[in-house]
Short mmCIF file of N, CA and C in Angstrom, two decimals:
data_model
loop_
_atom_site.label_atom_id
_atom_site.label_comp_id
_atom_site.label_asym_id
_atom_site.label_seq_id
_atom_site.Cartn_x
_atom_site.Cartn_y
_atom_site.Cartn_z
N ASP A 58 -30.62 2.90 -58.63
CA ASP A 58 -30.13 3.57 -57.43
C ASP A 58 -29.62 2.72 -56.53
N ALA A 59 -28.47 2.83 -56.00
CA ALA A 59 -27.87 1.81 -55.04
C ALA A 59 -28.66 1.77 -53.74
N LYS A 60 -29.22 2.81 -53.13
CA LYS A 60 -30.07 2.68 -52.01
C LYS A 60 -31.37 1.72 -52.35
N ARG A 61 -31.74 1.84 -53.45
CA ARG A 61 -33.10 1.01 -53.64
C ARG A 61 -32.91 -0.62 -53.99
N PHE A 62 -31.56 -0.74 -54.76
CA PHE A 62 -31.17 -1.97 -55.01
C PHE A 62 -29.80 -2.24 -54.50
N PRO A 63 -29.48 -2.20 -53.30
CA PRO A 63 -28.26 -2.41 -52.91
C PRO A 63 -27.71 -3.87 -53.38
N GLN A 64 -26.29 -4.29 -53.35
CA GLN A 64 -25.53 -5.29 -53.68
C GLN A 64 -26.05 -6.31 -52.67
N GLY A 65 -26.34 -7.58 -53.03
CA GLY A 65 -26.62 -8.57 -52.23
C GLY A 65 -28.04 -8.97 -51.52
N ARG A 66 -28.94 -7.60 -51.86
CA ARG A 66 -30.06 -7.87 -51.46
C ARG A 66 -30.82 -8.73 -52.24
N ILE A 67 -31.81 -9.82 -51.60
CA ILE A 67 -32.56 -10.86 -52.47
C ILE A 67 -33.81 -9.94 -52.85
N ALA A 68 -33.94 -10.39 -54.15
CA ALA A 68 -35.10 -9.52 -54.82
C ALA A 68 -36.01 -10.60 -55.82
N THR A 69 -37.21 -10.39 -55.84
CA THR A 69 -38.10 -11.11 -56.94
C THR A 69 -38.49 -10.00 -57.95
N VAL A 70 -38.14 -10.42 -59.12
CA VAL A 70 -38.44 -9.69 -60.60
C VAL A 70 -39.48 -10.72 -61.39
N ALA A 71 -40.22 -9.85 -62.20
CA ALA A 71 -41.01 -10.77 -62.98
C ALA A 71 -41.45 -9.85 -64.22
N GLY A 72 -41.71 -10.39 -65.27
CA GLY A 72 -41.89 -9.61 -66.71
C GLY A 72 -41.88 -10.42 -67.82
N LEU A 73 -42.02 -9.96 -68.92
CA LEU A 73 -42.08 -10.64 -70.33
C LEU A 73 -40.69 -10.67 -70.69
N VAL A 74 -40.40 -11.97 -71.20
CA VAL A 74 -39.10 -12.50 -71.73
C VAL A 74 -38.88 -11.70 -73.04
N LEU A 75 -37.77 -10.87 -73.19
CA LEU A 75 -37.42 -10.26 -74.29
C LEU A 75 -36.54 -10.91 -74.80
N VAL A 76 -35.35 -11.47 -74.32
CA VAL A 76 -34.17 -12.12 -74.61
C VAL A 76 -33.62 -13.03 -73.88
N ARG A 77 -33.09 -14.18 -74.43
CA ARG A 77 -32.52 -15.09 -73.83
C ARG A 77 -31.24 -15.40 -74.68
N GLN A 78 -29.97 -15.16 -74.02
CA GLN A 78 -28.86 -15.49 -74.55
C GLN A 78 -27.93 -16.36 -74.05
N ARG A 79 -27.46 -17.29 -74.57
CA ARG A 79 -26.34 -18.35 -74.10
C ARG A 79 -24.99 -18.33 -74.85
N PRO A 80 -24.39 -17.45 -74.57
CA PRO A 80 -23.00 -17.31 -75.36
C PRO A 80 -21.91 -18.45 -74.96
N GLY A 81 -21.34 -18.89 -76.06
CA GLY A 81 -20.54 -19.97 -76.31
C GLY A 81 -19.42 -19.70 -75.16
N THR A 82 -19.30 -18.52 -74.73
CA THR A 82 -17.90 -18.23 -74.14
C THR A 82 -18.16 -18.05 -72.53
N ALA A 83 -19.59 -18.22 -72.14
CA ALA A 83 -19.97 -17.88 -70.84
C ALA A 83 -20.12 -19.18 -70.06
N SER A 84 -19.65 -20.23 -70.16
CA SER A 84 -19.53 -21.12 -69.53
C SER A 84 -20.76 -21.92 -68.82
N GLY A 85 -21.83 -21.60 -70.06
CA GLY A 85 -22.93 -22.26 -69.68
C GLY A 85 -24.03 -21.40 -69.06
N ILE A 86 -23.75 -20.26 -68.87
CA ILE A 86 -24.45 -19.23 -68.02
C ILE A 86 -25.36 -18.66 -69.19
N VAL A 87 -26.54 -18.47 -68.73
CA VAL A 87 -27.73 -17.80 -69.73
C VAL A 87 -28.17 -16.58 -69.11
N PHE A 88 -28.17 -15.45 -70.07
CA PHE A 88 -28.66 -14.22 -69.66
C PHE A 88 -30.08 -13.82 -70.36
N ILE A 89 -30.90 -13.62 -69.34
CA ILE A 89 -32.37 -13.27 -69.74
C ILE A 89 -32.59 -11.91 -69.43
N THR A 90 -33.13 -11.25 -70.28
CA THR A 90 -33.71 -9.64 -70.04
C THR A 90 -35.40 -9.79 -70.07
N LEU A 91 -35.77 -9.16 -69.13
CA LEU A 91 -37.24 -9.18 -68.66
C LEU A 91 -37.75 -7.76 -68.87
N GLU A 92 -38.90 -7.50 -69.18
CA GLU A 92 -39.56 -6.04 -69.07
C GLU A 92 -40.82 -6.24 -68.73
N ASP A 93 -41.09 -5.04 -67.74
CA ASP A 93 -42.52 -4.79 -67.12
C ASP A 93 -42.83 -3.57 -67.40
N GLU A 94 -43.84 -3.02 -66.95
CA GLU A 94 -44.36 -1.54 -67.07
C GLU A 94 -43.31 -0.55 -66.29
N THR A 95 -42.44 -1.12 -65.54
CA THR A 95 -41.54 -0.36 -64.92
C THR A 95 -40.12 -0.11 -65.44
N GLY A 96 -39.95 -1.20 -66.30
CA GLY A 96 -38.69 -0.93 -67.02
C GLY A 96 -37.88 -2.34 -67.42
N ILE A 97 -36.64 -2.78 -67.36
CA ILE A 97 -36.03 -3.66 -67.65
C ILE A 97 -35.32 -4.46 -66.52
N ALA A 98 -35.14 -5.65 -66.43
CA ALA A 98 -34.42 -6.37 -65.57
C ALA A 98 -33.65 -7.48 -66.35
N ASN A 99 -32.42 -7.56 -65.65
CA ASN A 99 -31.43 -8.35 -66.51
C ASN A 99 -30.91 -9.53 -65.49
N LEU A 100 -31.06 -10.78 -65.66
CA LEU A 100 -30.90 -12.13 -65.11
C LEU A 100 -29.60 -12.58 -65.48
N ILE A 101 -29.25 -13.13 -64.60
CA ILE A 101 -27.84 -14.12 -64.78
C ILE A 101 -28.26 -15.40 -64.30
N VAL A 102 -28.41 -16.39 -65.06
CA VAL A 102 -28.76 -17.80 -64.71
C VAL A 102 -27.64 -18.71 -64.96
N ARG A 103 -27.20 -19.25 -63.76
CA ARG A 103 -26.27 -20.48 -63.79
C ARG A 103 -26.79 -21.52 -64.28
N PRO A 104 -25.85 -22.58 -64.83
CA PRO A 104 -26.39 -23.62 -65.38
C PRO A 104 -27.07 -24.68 -64.56
N GLY A 105 -26.72 -24.67 -63.40
CA GLY A 105 -27.75 -25.42 -62.48
C GLY A 105 -29.09 -25.15 -62.13
N VAL A 106 -29.36 -23.59 -62.16
CA VAL A 106 -30.49 -23.15 -61.95
C VAL A 106 -31.22 -23.40 -63.08
N PHE A 107 -30.60 -23.19 -64.45
CA PHE A 107 -31.25 -23.28 -65.80
C PHE A 107 -31.65 -24.56 -65.89
N GLU A 108 -31.02 -25.58 -65.52
CA GLU A 108 -31.37 -26.88 -65.77
C GLU A 108 -32.62 -27.34 -64.85
N ARG A 109 -32.41 -27.08 -63.60
CA ARG A 109 -33.56 -27.34 -62.57
C ARG A 109 -34.85 -26.62 -63.00
N ASP A 110 -34.90 -25.38 -63.46
CA ASP A 110 -35.88 -24.74 -63.61
C ASP A 110 -36.14 -24.50 -65.14
N ARG A 111 -35.73 -25.52 -66.10
CA ARG A 111 -35.65 -25.49 -67.48
C ARG A 111 -36.81 -25.14 -68.26
N LYS A 112 -38.00 -25.72 -67.73
CA LYS A 112 -39.31 -25.48 -68.63
C LYS A 112 -39.60 -24.00 -68.35
N ALA A 113 -39.44 -23.18 -67.49
CA ALA A 113 -39.73 -21.87 -67.17
C ALA A 113 -38.72 -21.09 -67.84
N ALA A 114 -37.46 -21.50 -67.63
CA ALA A 114 -36.35 -20.62 -68.08
C ALA A 114 -36.05 -20.67 -69.58
N ARG A 115 -36.45 -21.73 -70.21
CA ARG A 115 -36.28 -21.90 -71.59
C ARG A 115 -37.70 -21.61 -72.45
N HIS A 116 -38.60 -21.71 -71.88
CA HIS A 116 -39.82 -21.51 -72.64
C HIS A 116 -40.73 -20.72 -72.27
N SER A 117 -40.90 -20.31 -71.15
CA SER A 117 -41.91 -19.40 -70.58
C SER A 117 -42.08 -18.00 -71.29
N GLN A 118 -43.23 -17.39 -71.74
CA GLN A 118 -43.04 -16.12 -72.23
C GLN A 118 -42.91 -15.04 -71.03
N MET A 119 -43.54 -15.20 -69.92
CA MET A 119 -43.42 -14.45 -68.62
C MET A 119 -42.96 -15.17 -67.60
N ILE A 120 -42.00 -14.76 -66.91
CA ILE A 120 -41.57 -15.44 -65.58
C ILE A 120 -41.33 -14.61 -64.62
N VAL A 121 -41.26 -15.27 -63.39
CA VAL A 121 -41.10 -14.52 -62.22
C VAL A 121 -39.65 -15.35 -61.77
N ALA A 122 -38.70 -14.51 -61.19
CA ALA A 122 -37.22 -14.87 -60.89
C ALA A 122 -36.97 -14.16 -59.40
N ARG A 123 -36.22 -15.11 -58.79
CA ARG A 123 -35.88 -14.63 -57.22
C ARG A 123 -34.36 -14.78 -57.49
N GLY A 124 -33.66 -13.75 -57.01
CA GLY A 124 -32.10 -14.12 -56.57
C GLY A 124 -31.54 -12.77 -56.04
N LYS A 125 -30.22 -12.88 -56.05
CA LYS A 125 -29.56 -11.86 -55.40
C LYS A 125 -29.00 -10.67 -56.36
N ILE A 126 -29.22 -9.42 -55.87
CA ILE A 126 -28.85 -8.06 -56.70
C ILE A 126 -27.24 -8.19 -56.71
N GLU A 127 -26.74 -8.05 -57.84
CA GLU A 127 -25.33 -7.99 -58.17
C GLU A 127 -25.24 -6.51 -58.78
N ARG A 128 -24.29 -5.56 -58.40
CA ARG A 128 -24.10 -4.24 -59.17
C ARG A 128 -22.67 -4.47 -59.66
N GLN A 129 -22.45 -3.67 -60.89
CA GLN A 129 -21.38 -3.44 -61.48
C GLN A 129 -21.47 -1.90 -61.79
N GLY A 130 -21.03 -1.06 -61.14
CA GLY A 130 -21.25 0.44 -61.60
C GLY A 130 -22.74 0.68 -61.65
N GLN A 131 -23.25 1.05 -62.74
CA GLN A 131 -24.69 1.47 -62.93
C GLN A 131 -25.46 0.15 -63.26
N VAL A 132 -24.80 -0.75 -63.61
CA VAL A 132 -25.44 -1.82 -64.19
C VAL A 132 -26.08 -3.08 -62.91
N VAL A 133 -27.14 -3.14 -63.09
CA VAL A 133 -27.73 -3.81 -61.83
C VAL A 133 -28.11 -5.21 -62.61
N HIS A 134 -27.84 -6.48 -62.14
CA HIS A 134 -28.24 -7.73 -62.40
C HIS A 134 -28.93 -8.45 -61.09
N VAL A 135 -29.84 -9.39 -61.58
CA VAL A 135 -30.03 -10.33 -60.71
C VAL A 135 -29.69 -11.75 -60.87
N MET A 136 -29.01 -12.22 -59.86
CA MET A 136 -28.40 -13.81 -60.15
C MET A 136 -29.39 -14.57 -59.65
N ALA A 137 -29.96 -15.34 -60.45
CA ALA A 137 -31.07 -16.12 -60.30
C ALA A 137 -30.94 -17.22 -59.58
N THR A 138 -31.87 -17.43 -58.51
CA THR A 138 -31.72 -18.58 -57.73
C THR A 138 -33.06 -19.49 -58.05
N SER A 139 -33.88 -19.05 -58.43
CA SER A 139 -35.21 -19.74 -58.96
C SER A 139 -35.83 -19.25 -60.02
N ILE A 140 -36.46 -19.65 -61.00
CA ILE A 140 -37.25 -19.32 -62.09
C ILE A 140 -38.46 -20.03 -62.34
N HIS A 141 -39.66 -19.29 -62.50
CA HIS A 141 -40.93 -19.90 -62.53
C HIS A 141 -41.88 -19.30 -63.55
N GLU A 142 -42.75 -19.96 -64.21
CA GLU A 142 -43.61 -19.21 -65.21
C GLU A 142 -44.42 -18.26 -64.39
N ALA A 143 -44.67 -17.06 -64.88
CA ALA A 143 -45.69 -16.36 -64.18
C ALA A 143 -47.15 -16.93 -64.16
N PRO A 144 -47.88 -16.65 -62.99
CA PRO A 144 -49.29 -17.52 -62.93
C PRO A 144 -50.00 -16.71 -64.19
N ARG A 145 -50.76 -17.55 -64.62
CA ARG A 145 -51.74 -17.22 -65.84
C ARG A 145 -51.16 -16.70 -66.93
N ALA A 146 -49.85 -16.73 -67.03
CA ALA A 146 -48.97 -16.28 -68.27
C ALA A 146 -49.32 -17.08 -69.45
N GLY A 147 -49.19 -16.52 -70.52
CA GLY A 147 -48.60 -17.27 -71.87
C GLY A 147 -50.20 -17.45 -72.67
N GLU A 148 -51.04 -17.45 -71.94
CA GLU A 148 -52.38 -17.96 -72.86
C GLU A 148 -52.78 -17.01 -73.99
N SER A 149 -52.68 -15.55 -73.66
CA SER A 149 -53.18 -14.56 -74.70
C SER A 149 -52.02 -13.97 -75.29
N LEU A 150 -50.75 -14.24 -74.96
CA LEU A 150 -49.69 -13.51 -75.26
C LEU A 150 -49.32 -13.92 -76.79
N ARG A 151 -48.82 -12.96 -77.49
CA ARG A 151 -48.76 -13.01 -78.76
C ARG A 151 -47.08 -12.60 -79.21
N VAL A 152 -46.50 -12.33 -78.08
CA VAL A 152 -45.02 -11.70 -78.27
C VAL A 152 -44.09 -12.87 -78.13
N ARG A 153 -43.05 -13.18 -78.83
CA ARG A 153 -42.23 -14.14 -78.64
C ARG A 153 -40.94 -13.54 -78.22
N SER A 154 -40.03 -14.23 -77.44
CA SER A 154 -38.81 -13.66 -76.94
C SER A 154 -37.78 -14.16 -78.22
N ARG A 155 -36.71 -13.19 -78.13
CA ARG A 155 -35.55 -13.48 -79.20
C ARG A 155 -34.41 -14.21 -78.57
N ASP A 156 -34.44 -15.47 -78.76
CA ASP A 156 -33.53 -16.21 -78.16
C ASP A 156 -32.39 -16.45 -79.01
N PHE A 157 -31.16 -16.40 -78.30
CA PHE A 157 -29.71 -16.51 -79.06
C PHE A 157 -28.95 -17.67 -78.27
N HIS A 158 -28.73 -18.56 -79.10
CA HIS A 158 -28.11 -19.96 -78.43
C HIS A 158 -26.89 -20.18 -79.26
#
């Protein structure tokens, strides 16, 4: 909903990493899909952010990301400016993300 998630608003999202994708045609951009009890969040991670926050962005099973909301019609993405491992995450999780590189 555009009122709850307006273009340009800064947001923090967290969740279980479902998928990481780094298409060869995306100029180094990584797409990460998160899920929590409320639904799905789509992250767009530029190469500089990915490299700076590489450990969490590449390996963590649950992450917290902060960034700017971008809307394309009904599709909402978060352009990540930072990514961190979720506090106390990963110790008891048995779910693995599906990573495509």
